[in-house]
Amino acid sequence: MLDRLRDPLVRLRFAGHVEGLTLLALFFVAMPLKYALGIPEATRVTGAVHGLAFVAYLVVLADTAAGAAWRLREVALALVAAMVPFGTFVYSRRLTGAASTADLTPALP
Amino acid sequence: MTYLWIKALHVAVVVLWTAGVVLAPVLAAGLARTGAASGPALGVLRRTFHRLASPALVLTWALGLYLAVSGGWMRFEWLIGKMGLVLLLTLLHGGVSGWLRRGEATGDVPARLGVATLVALGLVTGAALLVVLKPVV
């Protein structure tokens, strides 16, 4: 498992899944607990965990994008994916389709 | 007492982390200038960066968040500003890591690495000013 994480695309997919799961937990577990049952601690804890997962995703994205000279459009797509529920799971399918980071990189003129 | 120990440890790992983000691009650019930049040389630099600066980055965040929460600092604007600068430096850490990996693969030093040092220095200086002066908005 740790060896597979040396591949930047696998690492980005993994970080995306963690980020996506924490976002779903925030939206569909913690927020109902806060607003329906009056438990504000739920969003405080889940929000903090999601914040850290989001930062980790951004770092891995910066590493992947810089390492493969991604075009800005690809970076923007990966960013938007992290901000909507299920976004990183959908984006992960795009990454799975690419055999390597080079497939998402513009050809040099 | 625990707070002060954690604070001292936080300062130590911040120094280690920021040294990595500032120096790795300088060293890579230096290798390129002297014609010594090669895949293996940049690979050694990348691995050293990851062994020292990456754990320091994680510890900086963990200890810093502990200090911010336990010290009741989260409500101050200067800390929010500082955290923004630290977030940018964290993203730059990711960028430097990627550029070094690309350099290791191609043997060339990406031109953007030279700018990374200046950006890192600016961010570190800004964060230091905010945490020492604690300006009130």
Short mmCIF file of C-alpha atoms in Angstrom, two decimals:
data_model
loop_
_atom_site.label_atom_id
_atom_site.label_comp_id
_atom_site.label_asym_id
_atom_site.label_seq_id
_atom_site.Cartn_x
_atom_site.Cartn_y
_atom_site.Cartn_z
CA MET A 1 0.00 0.00 0.00
CA LEU A 2 2.73 2.47 1.02
CA ASP A 3 4.70 1.58 -2.11
CA ARG A 4 1.67 2.33 -4.29
CA LEU A 5 1.43 5.78 -2.69
CA ARG A 6 4.78 6.66 -4.32
CA ASP A 7 2.81 7.08 -7.56
CA PRO A 8 1.59 10.73 -7.59
CA LEU A 9 -1.75 9.82 -9.19
CA VAL A 10 -2.47 7.09 -6.61
CA ARG A 11 -1.51 9.55 -3.88
CA LEU A 12 -3.85 12.22 -5.26
CA ARG A 13 -6.71 9.72 -5.59
CA PHE A 14 -6.15 8.56 -1.99
CA ALA A 15 -6.03 12.13 -0.65
CA GLY A 16 -9.15 12.92 -2.71
CA HIS A 17 -11.06 9.98 -1.25
CA VAL A 18 -10.16 10.98 2.32
CA GLU A 19 -11.14 14.60 1.59
CA GLY A 20 -14.36 13.48 -0.09
CA LEU A 21 -15.35 11.21 2.80
CA THR A 22 -14.79 13.94 5.39
CA LEU A 23 -16.83 16.39 3.27
CA LEU A 24 -19.70 13.87 3.09
CA ALA A 25 -19.45 13.31 6.86
CA LEU A 26 -19.63 17.08 7.37
CA PHE A 27 -22.62 17.61 5.07
CA PHE A 28 -24.68 14.50 5.74
CA VAL A 29 -23.82 13.57 9.36
CA ALA A 30 -22.43 16.52 11.28
CA MET A 31 -24.70 19.26 9.87
CA PRO A 32 -27.94 17.31 10.46
CA LEU A 33 -26.70 16.54 13.99
CA LYS A 34 -26.09 20.26 14.57
CA TYR A 35 -29.21 21.72 13.01
CA ALA A 36 -31.74 18.91 13.66
CA LEU A 37 -30.57 17.60 17.01
CA GLY A 38 -28.76 20.69 18.38
CA ILE A 39 -25.32 19.11 18.77
CA PRO A 40 -22.88 21.86 17.64
CA GLU A 41 -19.82 19.79 18.63
CA ALA A 42 -20.51 17.54 15.64
CA THR A 43 -19.59 20.21 13.07
CA ARG A 44 -16.74 21.54 15.21
CA VAL A 45 -14.95 18.17 15.26
CA THR A 46 -15.88 17.04 11.74
CA GLY A 47 -15.13 20.50 10.35
CA ALA A 48 -11.64 20.45 11.85
CA VAL A 49 -10.94 16.96 10.48
CA HIS A 50 -12.26 18.00 7.05
CA GLY A 51 -10.12 21.15 7.13
CA LEU A 52 -6.97 19.10 7.67
CA ALA A 53 -7.99 16.60 4.97
CA PHE A 54 -8.61 19.52 2.57
CA VAL A 55 -5.16 21.01 3.28
CA ALA A 56 -3.55 17.58 2.76
CA TYR A 57 -5.39 17.25 -0.57
CA LEU A 58 -4.16 20.70 -1.65
CA VAL A 59 -0.54 19.81 -0.83
CA VAL A 60 -0.73 16.53 -2.74
CA LEU A 61 -2.40 18.37 -5.64
CA ALA A 62 0.37 21.02 -5.67
CA ASP A 63 2.99 18.24 -5.65
CA THR A 64 1.31 16.31 -8.49
CA ALA A 65 0.61 19.40 -10.61
CA ALA A 66 4.14 20.81 -10.23
CA GLY A 67 5.74 17.42 -10.83
CA ALA A 68 3.91 16.90 -14.13
CA ALA A 69 3.58 20.54 -15.25
CA TRP A 70 -0.20 20.37 -15.31
CA ARG A 71 -2.06 23.09 -17.13
CA LEU A 72 -4.07 25.52 -14.95
CA ARG A 73 -7.37 24.08 -16.21
CA GLU A 74 -6.54 20.65 -14.78
CA VAL A 75 -5.59 22.16 -11.41
CA ALA A 76 -8.82 24.17 -11.36
CA LEU A 77 -10.81 21.02 -12.11
CA ALA A 78 -9.15 19.16 -9.22
CA LEU A 79 -9.82 22.15 -6.93
CA VAL A 80 -13.50 22.42 -7.82
CA ALA A 81 -13.85 18.65 -7.32
CA ALA A 82 -12.77 19.07 -3.69
CA MET A 83 -15.47 21.65 -3.00
CA VAL A 84 -18.58 19.74 -4.00
CA PRO A 85 -19.93 16.53 -2.42
CA PHE A 86 -18.82 13.41 -4.35
CA GLY A 87 -16.59 15.68 -6.50
CA THR A 88 -13.28 13.98 -5.70
CA PHE A 89 -14.83 10.55 -6.32
CA VAL A 90 -15.92 11.65 -9.80
CA TYR A 91 -12.53 13.31 -10.41
CA SER A 92 -10.81 10.12 -9.25
CA ARG A 93 -12.35 8.29 -12.23
CA ARG A 94 -10.65 10.79 -14.55
CA LEU A 95 -7.33 10.09 -12.80
CA THR A 96 -7.90 6.34 -13.04
CA GLY A 97 -8.39 6.75 -16.79
CA ALA A 98 -4.99 8.45 -17.09
CA ALA A 99 -2.17 5.89 -17.15
CA SER A 100 0.29 8.47 -15.81
CA THR A 101 0.49 12.14 -14.85
CA ALA A 102 1.90 12.73 -18.35
CA ASP A 103 -1.53 11.92 -19.80
CA LEU A 104 -2.91 15.00 -18.05
CA THR A 105 0.01 17.20 -19.08
CA PRO A 106 0.04 19.37 -22.21
CA ALA A 107 2.54 18.30 -24.84
CA LEU A 108 5.51 20.64 -25.07
CA PRO A 109 5.51 22.85 -28.20
CA MET B 1 4.42 24.48 31.43
CA THR B 2 3.36 21.93 28.79
CA TYR B 3 2.30 24.86 26.59
CA LEU B 4 5.82 26.34 26.68
CA TRP B 5 7.45 22.97 25.88
CA ILE B 6 5.10 22.51 22.92
CA LYS B 7 5.77 26.11 21.83
CA ALA B 8 9.55 25.52 21.91
CA LEU B 9 9.15 22.31 19.91
CA HIS B 10 6.87 24.15 17.46
CA VAL B 11 9.52 26.85 16.89
CA ALA B 12 12.18 24.16 16.35
CA VAL B 13 10.17 22.28 13.70
CA VAL B 14 9.15 25.56 12.02
CA VAL B 15 12.85 26.43 11.64
CA LEU B 16 13.56 22.98 10.17
CA TRP B 17 10.57 23.08 7.81
CA THR B 18 11.09 26.62 6.51
CA ALA B 19 14.83 25.95 6.08
CA GLY B 20 13.89 23.05 3.82
CA VAL B 21 11.41 25.04 1.71
CA VAL B 22 13.81 28.00 1.38
CA LEU B 23 17.05 26.07 0.84
CA ALA B 24 16.02 23.18 -1.41
CA PRO B 25 15.22 25.49 -4.38
CA VAL B 26 18.44 27.50 -3.75
CA LEU B 27 20.52 24.32 -3.76
CA ALA B 28 18.79 23.03 -6.91
CA ALA B 29 19.38 26.35 -8.68
CA GLY B 30 23.02 26.30 -7.48
CA LEU B 31 23.49 22.81 -8.93
CA ALA B 32 22.05 24.04 -12.23
CA ARG B 33 24.35 27.10 -12.31
CA THR B 34 27.50 25.03 -11.77
CA GLY B 35 26.38 22.46 -14.33
CA ALA B 36 26.13 19.81 -11.62
CA ALA B 37 22.36 19.38 -11.87
CA SER B 38 21.55 15.80 -12.82
CA GLY B 39 18.77 13.33 -12.10
CA PRO B 40 20.68 11.53 -9.31
CA ALA B 41 21.85 14.78 -7.67
CA LEU B 42 18.34 16.23 -7.68
CA GLY B 43 17.05 12.86 -6.44
CA VAL B 44 19.32 13.08 -3.38
CA LEU B 45 18.08 16.63 -2.78
CA ARG B 46 14.43 15.53 -3.13
CA ARG B 47 14.84 12.60 -0.73
CA THR B 48 16.63 14.79 1.86
CA PHE B 49 13.85 17.38 1.51
CA HIS B 50 11.26 14.68 2.20
CA ARG B 51 13.11 13.14 5.14
CA LEU B 52 13.59 16.47 6.95
CA ALA B 53 11.10 19.06 5.73
CA SER B 54 8.02 16.89 5.25
CA PRO B 55 7.85 15.48 8.81
CA ALA B 56 8.61 19.00 10.06
CA LEU B 57 5.65 20.31 8.03
CA VAL B 58 3.27 17.81 9.65
CA LEU B 59 4.61 18.57 13.14
CA THR B 60 4.41 22.33 12.50
CA TRP B 61 0.69 22.03 11.70
CA ALA B 62 -0.06 19.60 14.56
CA LEU B 63 1.77 21.56 17.26
CA GLY B 64 0.66 24.94 15.87
CA LEU B 65 -3.01 23.95 15.92
CA TYR B 66 -2.62 22.60 19.46
CA LEU B 67 -1.08 25.92 20.58
CA ALA B 68 -3.73 27.99 18.77
CA VAL B 69 -6.63 26.06 20.32
CA SER B 70 -5.23 25.54 23.82
CA GLY B 71 -3.99 29.12 24.04
CA GLY B 72 -7.31 30.57 22.89
CA TRP B 73 -5.66 32.38 19.96
CA MET B 74 -8.14 31.30 17.28
CA ARG B 75 -10.33 34.41 17.71
CA PHE B 76 -7.51 36.84 16.77
CA GLU B 77 -7.29 38.19 13.20
CA TRP B 78 -3.49 38.10 13.15
CA LEU B 79 -3.58 34.34 13.66
CA ILE B 80 -6.07 33.87 10.82
CA GLY B 81 -3.71 35.93 8.60
CA LYS B 82 -0.72 33.91 9.77
CA MET B 83 -2.53 30.64 9.07
CA GLY B 84 -3.26 31.90 5.54
CA LEU B 85 0.45 32.54 4.97
CA VAL B 86 1.31 29.12 6.46
CA LEU B 87 -1.24 27.52 4.11
CA LEU B 88 0.44 29.20 1.12
CA LEU B 89 3.86 28.03 2.38
CA THR B 90 2.40 24.52 2.73
CA LEU B 91 1.23 24.61 -0.89
CA LEU B 92 4.68 25.87 -1.92
CA HIS B 93 6.15 22.86 -0.08
CA GLY B 94 4.04 20.62 -2.32
CA GLY B 95 5.15 22.58 -5.38
CA VAL B 96 8.87 22.36 -4.49
CA SER B 97 8.46 18.62 -3.94
CA GLY B 98 6.87 18.21 -7.38
CA TRP B 99 9.47 20.40 -9.14
CA LEU B 100 12.30 18.40 -7.52
CA ARG B 101 10.64 15.13 -8.63
CA ARG B 102 10.39 16.50 -12.18
CA GLY B 103 14.05 17.56 -11.96
CA GLU B 104 15.03 14.09 -10.81
CA ALA B 105 13.21 12.58 -13.80
CA THR B 106 14.51 15.01 -16.45
CA GLY B 107 17.85 16.17 -15.01
CA ASP B 108 16.76 19.78 -15.50
CA VAL B 109 15.89 22.32 -12.81
CA PRO B 110 12.49 23.93 -13.52
CA ALA B 111 12.85 27.71 -13.82
CA ARG B 112 10.12 28.30 -11.23
CA LEU B 113 12.29 26.82 -8.47
CA GLY B 114 14.34 30.03 -8.31
CA VAL B 115 11.23 32.11 -7.63
CA ALA B 116 10.08 29.62 -4.96
CA THR B 117 12.86 30.72 -2.59
CA LEU B 118 11.85 34.38 -2.77
CA VAL B 119 8.17 33.53 -2.26
CA ALA B 120 9.03 31.27 0.69
CA LEU B 121 11.17 34.00 2.28
CA GLY B 122 8.34 36.51 1.89
CA LEU B 123 5.80 34.15 3.44
CA VAL B 124 8.06 33.23 6.38
CA THR B 125 8.83 36.90 7.04
CA GLY B 126 5.13 37.80 6.93
CA ALA B 127 4.22 35.00 9.33
CA ALA B 128 7.03 35.97 11.73
CA LEU B 129 5.91 39.62 11.69
CA LEU B 130 2.29 38.68 12.41
CA VAL B 131 3.14 36.30 15.27
CA VAL B 132 5.56 38.74 16.95
CA LEU B 133 3.69 42.03 16.43
CA LYS B 134 0.18 40.52 16.79
CA PRO B 135 -1.43 43.51 15.05
CA VAL B 136 -5.03 44.30 15.99
CA VAL B 137 -7.39 45.07 13.10
#
